[in-house]
PDB file of C-alpha atoms in Angstrom:
ATOM      1  CA  UNK S   1       0.000   0.000   0.000  1.00 41.00           C
ATOM      2  CA  UNK S   2       1.600   3.201  -1.173  1.00 44.00           C
ATOM      3  CA  UNK S   3       1.916   5.821   1.526  1.00 48.00           C
ATOM      4  CA  UNK S   4       2.233   3.477   4.478  1.00 44.00           C
ATOM      5  CA  UNK S   5       5.973   3.389   3.985  1.00 49.00           C
ATOM      6  CA  UNK S   6       5.959   7.196   4.183  1.00 46.00           C
ATOM      7  CA  UNK S   7       4.134   7.073   7.545  1.00 44.00           C
ATOM      8  CA  UNK S   8       6.525   4.468   8.877  1.00 45.00           C
ATOM      9  CA  UNK S   9       9.508   6.561   7.731  1.00 45.00           C
ATOM     10  CA  UNK S  10       8.068   9.693   9.376  1.00 41.00           C
ATOM     11  CA  UNK S  11       7.854   7.888  12.693  1.00 43.00           C
ATOM     12  CA  UNK S  12      11.268   6.242  12.391  1.00 44.00           C
ATOM     13  CA  UNK S  13      12.733   9.725  11.962  1.00 44.00           C
ATOM     14  CA  UNK S  14      11.100  11.032  15.147  1.00 44.00           C
ATOM     15  CA  UNK S  15      13.232  10.832  18.284  1.00 41.00           C
ATOM     16  CA  UNK S  16      12.140   8.379  20.941  1.00 42.00           C
ATOM     17  CA  UNK S  17      10.310   9.956  23.870  1.00 41.00           C
ATOM     18  CA  UNK S  18      10.041   8.274  27.271  1.00 38.00           C
ATOM     19  CA  UNK S  19       6.429   9.428  27.528  1.00 40.00           C
ATOM     20  CA  UNK S  20       5.580   7.319  24.454  1.00 37.00           C
ATOM     21  CA  UNK S  21       6.600   4.245  26.402  1.00 35.00           C
ATOM     22  CA  UNK S  22       4.234   5.227  29.200  1.00 40.00           C
ATOM     23  CA  UNK S  23       1.215   5.105  26.868  1.00 45.00           C
ATOM     24  CA  UNK S  24       1.258   8.792  25.899  1.00 45.00           C
ATOM     25  CA  UNK S  25       1.992   9.756  22.343  1.00 50.00           C
ATOM     26  CA  UNK S  26       4.692  12.319  21.602  1.00 49.00           C
ATOM     27  CA  UNK S  27       3.349  15.593  20.279  1.00 45.00           C
ATOM     28  CA  UNK S  28       3.619  15.695  16.525  1.00 47.00           C
ATOM     29  CA  UNK S  29       2.679  18.295  13.982  1.00 47.00           C
ATOM     30  CA  UNK S  30      -0.871  17.436  12.990  1.00 45.00           C
ATOM     31  CA  UNK S  31      -1.242  19.628   9.964  1.00 46.00           C
ATOM     32  CA  UNK S  32       1.667  18.216   8.014  1.00 46.00           C
ATOM     33  CA  UNK S  33       0.551  17.127   4.558  1.00 48.00           C
ATOM     34  CA  UNK S  34      -0.437  13.514   4.285  1.00 48.00           C
ATOM     35  CA  UNK S  35       2.381  11.592   2.598  1.00 44.00           C
ATOM     36  CA  UNK S  36       0.617  10.188  -0.455  1.00 40.00           C
ATOM     37  CA  UNK S  37      -2.599  10.045  -2.447  1.00 40.00           C
ATOM     38  CA  UNK S  38      -3.352   6.674  -0.796  1.00 39.00           C
ATOM     39  CA  UNK S  39      -5.200   8.644   1.895  1.00 38.00           C
ATOM     40  CA  UNK S  40      -7.532   9.998  -0.761  1.00 42.00           C
ATOM     41  CA  UNK S  41      -9.018   6.539  -1.302  1.00 42.00           C
ATOM     42  CA  UNK S  42     -11.829   7.588   1.014  1.00 43.00           C
ATOM     43  CA  UNK S  43     -13.926   9.970  -1.093  1.00 46.00           C
ATOM     44  CA  UNK S  44     -16.222  12.343   0.714  1.00 46.00           C
ATOM     45  CA  UNK S  45     -18.146  13.104  -2.467  1.00 44.00           C
ATOM     46  CA  UNK S  46     -21.665  11.887  -3.169  1.00 45.00           C
ATOM     47  CA  UNK S  47     -22.359   8.180  -3.489  1.00 46.00           C
ATOM     48  CA  UNK S  48     -22.179   6.710  -6.992  1.00 48.00           C
ATOM     49  CA  UNK S  49     -25.333   7.223  -9.000  1.00 48.00           C
ATOM     50  CA  UNK S  50     -26.788   9.724  -6.528  1.00 51.00           C
ATOM     51  CA  UNK S  51     -27.061  13.463  -6.376  1.00 53.00           C
ATOM     52  CA  UNK S  52     -24.755  15.348  -4.086  1.00 54.00           C
ATOM     53  CA  UNK S  53     -25.938  15.385  -0.481  1.00 60.00           C
ATOM     54  CA  UNK S  54     -25.727  19.148   0.160  1.00 67.00           C
ATOM     55  CA  UNK S  55     -25.923  18.815   3.922  1.00 81.00           C
ATOM     56  CA  UNK S  56     -25.649  15.309   5.362  1.00 87.00           C
ATOM     57  CA  UNK S  57     -26.573  16.708   8.794  1.00 86.00           C
ATOM     58  CA  UNK S  58     -30.071  17.568   7.521  1.00 89.00           C
ATOM     59  CA  UNK S  59     -30.698  13.928   6.675  1.00 91.00           C
ATOM     60  CA  UNK S  60     -28.824  12.098   9.440  1.00 92.00           C
ATOM     61  CA  UNK S  61     -28.371  14.621  12.239  1.00 94.00           C
ATOM     62  CA  UNK S  62     -25.362  16.349  13.748  1.00 95.00           C
ATOM     63  CA  UNK S  63     -22.948  13.967  15.514  1.00 96.00           C
ATOM     64  CA  UNK S  64     -21.584  16.957  17.470  1.00 95.00           C
ATOM     65  CA  UNK S  65     -25.016  17.464  19.063  1.00 95.00           C
ATOM     66  CA  UNK S  66     -26.047  13.850  19.688  1.00 95.00           C
ATOM     67  CA  UNK S  67     -25.353  10.309  18.569  1.00 97.00           C
ATOM     68  CA  UNK S  68     -26.190   9.645  14.914  1.00 96.00           C
ATOM     69  CA  UNK S  69     -27.316   6.072  14.209  1.00 96.00           C
ATOM     70  CA  UNK S  70     -26.236   4.649  10.848  1.00 95.00           C
ATOM     71  CA  UNK S  71     -26.928   1.253   9.276  1.00 95.00           C
ATOM     72  CA  UNK S  72     -24.019  -1.152   9.532  1.00 94.00           C
ATOM     73  CA  UNK S  73     -23.299  -1.331   5.804  1.00 93.00           C
ATOM     74  CA  UNK S  74     -20.136  -0.468   3.861  1.00 91.00           C
ATOM     75  CA  UNK S  75     -21.781   2.571   2.235  1.00 91.00           C
ATOM     76  CA  UNK S  76     -22.348   4.071   5.692  1.00 93.00           C
ATOM     77  CA  UNK S  77     -18.619   4.804   5.848  1.00 94.00           C
ATOM     78  CA  UNK S  78     -19.149   7.443   3.143  1.00 95.00           C
ATOM     79  CA  UNK S  79     -22.005   8.971   5.118  1.00 96.00           C
ATOM     80  CA  UNK S  80     -19.855   9.050   8.276  1.00 96.00           C
ATOM     81  CA  UNK S  81     -17.019  10.702   6.320  1.00 97.00           C
ATOM     82  CA  UNK S  82     -19.364  13.389   4.940  1.00 97.00           C
ATOM     83  CA  UNK S  83     -20.796  14.029   8.413  1.00 97.00           C
ATOM     84  CA  UNK S  84     -17.309  14.316   9.907  1.00 97.00           C
ATOM     85  CA  UNK S  85     -16.163  16.678   7.182  1.00 96.00           C
ATOM     86  CA  UNK S  86     -19.280  18.836   7.624  1.00 96.00           C
ATOM     87  CA  UNK S  87     -18.819  19.082  11.395  1.00 96.00           C
ATOM     88  CA  UNK S  88     -15.089  19.807  11.289  1.00 96.00           C
ATOM     89  CA  UNK S  89     -15.191  22.305   8.417  1.00 95.00           C
ATOM     90  CA  UNK S  90     -18.556  24.044   8.722  1.00 93.00           C
ATOM     91  CA  UNK S  91     -19.702  23.544  12.304  1.00 93.00           C
ATOM     92  CA  UNK S  92     -16.315  24.014  13.998  1.00 95.00           C
ATOM     93  CA  UNK S  93     -14.573  26.088  11.268  1.00 94.00           C
ATOM     94  CA  UNK S  94     -11.337  24.105  11.249  1.00 94.00           C
ATOM     95  CA  UNK S  95      -8.846  23.676   8.411  1.00 94.00           C
ATOM     96  CA  UNK S  96      -9.216  21.233   5.488  1.00 95.00           C
ATOM     97  CA  UNK S  97      -5.975  19.494   6.536  1.00 94.00           C
ATOM     98  CA  UNK S  98      -7.344  18.820   9.994  1.00 95.00           C
ATOM     99  CA  UNK S  99     -10.625  17.620   8.463  1.00 96.00           C
ATOM    100  CA  UNK S 100      -8.701  15.179   6.264  1.00 96.00           C
ATOM    101  CA  UNK S 101      -7.156  13.540   9.327  1.00 96.00           C
ATOM    102  CA  UNK S 102     -10.540  13.328  11.062  1.00 97.00           C
ATOM    103  CA  UNK S 103     -12.141  11.811   7.933  1.00 96.00           C
ATOM    104  CA  UNK S 104      -9.410   9.157   7.700  1.00 95.00           C
ATOM    105  CA  UNK S 105      -9.891   8.217  11.357  1.00 96.00           C
ATOM    106  CA  UNK S 106     -13.680   7.991  11.172  1.00 96.00           C
ATOM    107  CA  UNK S 107     -13.380   5.879   8.038  1.00 94.00           C
ATOM    108  CA  UNK S 108     -11.207   3.342   9.831  1.00 93.00           C
ATOM    109  CA  UNK S 109     -13.418   3.290  12.941  1.00 94.00           C
ATOM    110  CA  UNK S 110     -16.576   2.769  10.891  1.00 94.00           C
ATOM    111  CA  UNK S 111     -14.877   0.153   8.711  1.00 91.00           C
ATOM    112  CA  UNK S 112     -13.988  -1.867  11.802  1.00 89.00           C
ATOM    113  CA  UNK S 113     -17.504  -1.549  13.237  1.00 91.00           C
ATOM    114  CA  UNK S 114     -19.118  -2.651   9.961  1.00 91.00           C
ATOM    115  CA  UNK S 115     -16.690  -5.506   9.244  1.00 87.00           C
ATOM    116  CA  UNK S 116     -16.185  -7.034  12.652  1.00 82.00           C
ATOM    117  CA  UNK S 117     -19.232  -6.544  14.881  1.00 84.00           C
ATOM    118  CA  UNK S 118     -22.178  -8.106  13.047  1.00 82.00           C
ATOM    119  CA  UNK S 119     -24.393  -5.271  14.293  1.00 86.00           C
ATOM    120  CA  UNK S 120     -27.354  -3.832  12.401  1.00 92.00           C
ATOM    121  CA  UNK S 121     -26.457  -0.239  13.317  1.00 93.00           C
ATOM    122  CA  UNK S 122     -23.675   1.759  14.913  1.00 95.00           C
ATOM    123  CA  UNK S 123     -23.546   5.228  16.447  1.00 96.00           C
ATOM    124  CA  UNK S 124     -21.302   8.168  15.576  1.00 97.00           C
ATOM    125  CA  UNK S 125     -20.593  11.022  17.997  1.00 98.00           C
ATOM    126  CA  UNK S 126     -18.148  13.897  17.911  1.00 98.00           C
ATOM    127  CA  UNK S 127     -17.186  16.371  20.605  1.00 97.00           C
ATOM    128  CA  UNK S 128     -14.781  19.247  21.011  1.00 96.00           C
ATOM    129  CA  UNK S 129     -13.293  20.399  24.309  1.00 93.00           C
ATOM    130  CA  UNK S 130     -10.030  21.583  25.824  1.00 88.00           C
ATOM    131  CA  UNK S 131      -8.188  21.824  22.524  1.00 92.00           C
ATOM    132  CA  UNK S 132      -9.134  18.317  21.342  1.00 96.00           C
ATOM    133  CA  UNK S 133     -11.758  16.739  19.185  1.00 97.00           C
ATOM    134  CA  UNK S 134     -13.051  13.287  19.993  1.00 98.00           C
ATOM    135  CA  UNK S 135     -14.716  10.920  17.528  1.00 98.00           C
ATOM    136  CA  UNK S 136     -16.635   7.941  18.916  1.00 98.00           C
ATOM    137  CA  UNK S 137     -18.134   4.935  17.168  1.00 97.00           C
ATOM    138  CA  UNK S 138     -20.469   2.847  19.347  1.00 96.00           C
ATOM    139  CA  UNK S 139     -21.584  -0.677  18.507  1.00 94.00           C
ATOM    140  CA  UNK S 140     -23.328  -3.493  20.416  1.00 93.00           C
ATOM    141  CA  UNK S 141     -20.374  -5.906  20.278  1.00 91.00           C
ATOM    142  CA  UNK S 142     -18.141  -6.270  23.332  1.00 90.00           C
ATOM    143  CA  UNK S 143     -15.322  -7.813  21.284  1.00 87.00           C
ATOM    144  CA  UNK S 144     -12.260  -5.604  21.666  1.00 86.00           C
ATOM    145  CA  UNK S 145     -10.231  -4.471  18.648  1.00 82.00           C
ATOM    146  CA  UNK S 146      -6.641  -5.653  18.604  1.00 76.00           C
ATOM    147  CA  UNK S 147      -3.653  -3.743  17.243  1.00 75.00           C
ATOM    148  CA  UNK S 148      -1.751  -6.337  15.222  1.00 72.00           C
ATOM    149  CA  UNK S 149       1.785  -6.092  13.859  1.00 73.00           C
ATOM    150  CA  UNK S 150       1.782  -4.872  10.259  1.00 71.00           C
ATOM    151  CA  UNK S 151       4.102  -6.268   7.623  1.00 70.00           C
ATOM    152  CA  UNK S 152       4.954  -4.624   4.298  1.00 67.00           C
ATOM    153  CA  UNK S 153       2.940  -7.043   2.152  1.00 63.00           C
ATOM    154  CA  UNK S 154      -0.212  -7.150   4.306  1.00 59.00           C
ATOM    155  CA  UNK S 155      -3.328  -6.168   2.371  1.00 58.00           C
ATOM    156  CA  UNK S 156      -5.660  -5.896   5.367  1.00 60.00           C
ATOM    157  CA  UNK S 157      -5.477  -5.384   9.101  1.00 62.00           C
ATOM    158  CA  UNK S 158      -3.964  -1.906   8.890  1.00 69.00           C
ATOM    159  CA  UNK S 159      -6.940   0.031  10.299  1.00 77.00           C
ATOM    160  CA  UNK S 160      -5.827   0.217  13.919  1.00 83.00           C
ATOM    161  CA  UNK S 161      -2.235   0.733  12.791  1.00 82.00           C
ATOM    162  CA  UNK S 162      -3.329   3.855  10.866  1.00 84.00           C
ATOM    163  CA  UNK S 163      -5.432   5.014  13.802  1.00 90.00           C
ATOM    164  CA  UNK S 164      -2.455   4.544  16.119  1.00 89.00           C
ATOM    165  CA  UNK S 165      -0.208   6.546  13.778  1.00 88.00           C
ATOM    166  CA  UNK S 166      -2.576   9.460  13.036  1.00 92.00           C
ATOM    167  CA  UNK S 167      -4.545   9.940  16.287  1.00 94.00           C
ATOM    168  CA  UNK S 168      -3.020  11.567  19.343  1.00 96.00           C
ATOM    169  CA  UNK S 169      -4.908   9.100  21.556  1.00 96.00           C
ATOM    170  CA  UNK S 170      -7.345   6.266  20.997  1.00 95.00           C
ATOM    171  CA  UNK S 171      -9.039   3.617  23.052  1.00 95.00           C
ATOM    172  CA  UNK S 172     -12.083   1.488  23.738  1.00 95.00           C
ATOM    173  CA  UNK S 173     -14.612   1.881  26.540  1.00 96.00           C
ATOM    174  CA  UNK S 174     -16.776  -1.128  27.385  1.00 95.00           C
ATOM    175  CA  UNK S 175     -20.411  -0.192  27.870  1.00 94.00           C
ATOM    176  CA  UNK S 176     -23.224  -2.154  29.533  1.00 93.00           C
ATOM    177  CA  UNK S 177     -24.332  -3.104  26.003  1.00 91.00           C
ATOM    178  CA  UNK S 178     -21.412  -2.978  23.613  1.00 93.00           C
ATOM    179  CA  UNK S 179     -18.430  -0.704  23.343  1.00 94.00           C
ATOM    180  CA  UNK S 180     -17.309   2.754  22.284  1.00 96.00           C
ATOM    181  CA  UNK S 181     -14.153   2.947  20.181  1.00 95.00           C
ATOM    182  CA  UNK S 182     -12.787   6.489  20.215  1.00 97.00           C
ATOM    183  CA  UNK S 183      -9.977   8.635  18.856  1.00 97.00           C
ATOM    184  CA  UNK S 184      -8.776  12.081  19.859  1.00 97.00           C
ATOM    185  CA  UNK S 185      -6.946  14.678  17.807  1.00 97.00           C
ATOM    186  CA  UNK S 186      -5.304  17.747  19.271  1.00 96.00           C
ATOM    187  CA  UNK S 187      -6.540  20.938  17.622  1.00 92.00           C
ATOM    188  CA  UNK S 188      -3.829  22.787  15.721  1.00 84.00           C
ATOM    189  CA  UNK S 189      -2.474  25.872  17.406  1.00 78.00           C
ATOM    190  CA  UNK S 190      -3.640  29.050  15.771  1.00 70.00           C
ATOM    191  CA  UNK S 191      -0.844  31.310  14.728  1.00 57.00           C
TER     192      UNK S 191
END
């Protein structure tokens, strides 16, 4: 997969930080350009054969206000990406580069929920506080995701690896009925 090597090289070039060993990620520049067009494989444009959805929040709701329930189907990843982009760009007024990172993360979270949980629906929520945004995907499965080692020739199983590389923090909270998989991104400093 083109681009993954670029991510791995970026992180090999970063100095080791003791705090990274303690479960905290070293601070990295978030708004650096993504290394390759491989990240653009997740279009946020309208679904094939359909008219452009001018405001996905009108149809589905605003995940920054309350949980948005989506059907657990592969095409729901596109809806989740459009919702994320709308919230980050229009609702919160953040940069397109920051939105691109958020869209990549939500795509991976939704992909895991659709592929691995067997649920009929999942929930998407977003929040912003204390200089961070948080994206949550809730599903009824209590099976925990597992970060697996990634080899150069692997064609699948890279979702959590990408999440681990792009997000500042991520985790899973077990709920009475299911789980919430979440990621956090630090807002870029305004200059």
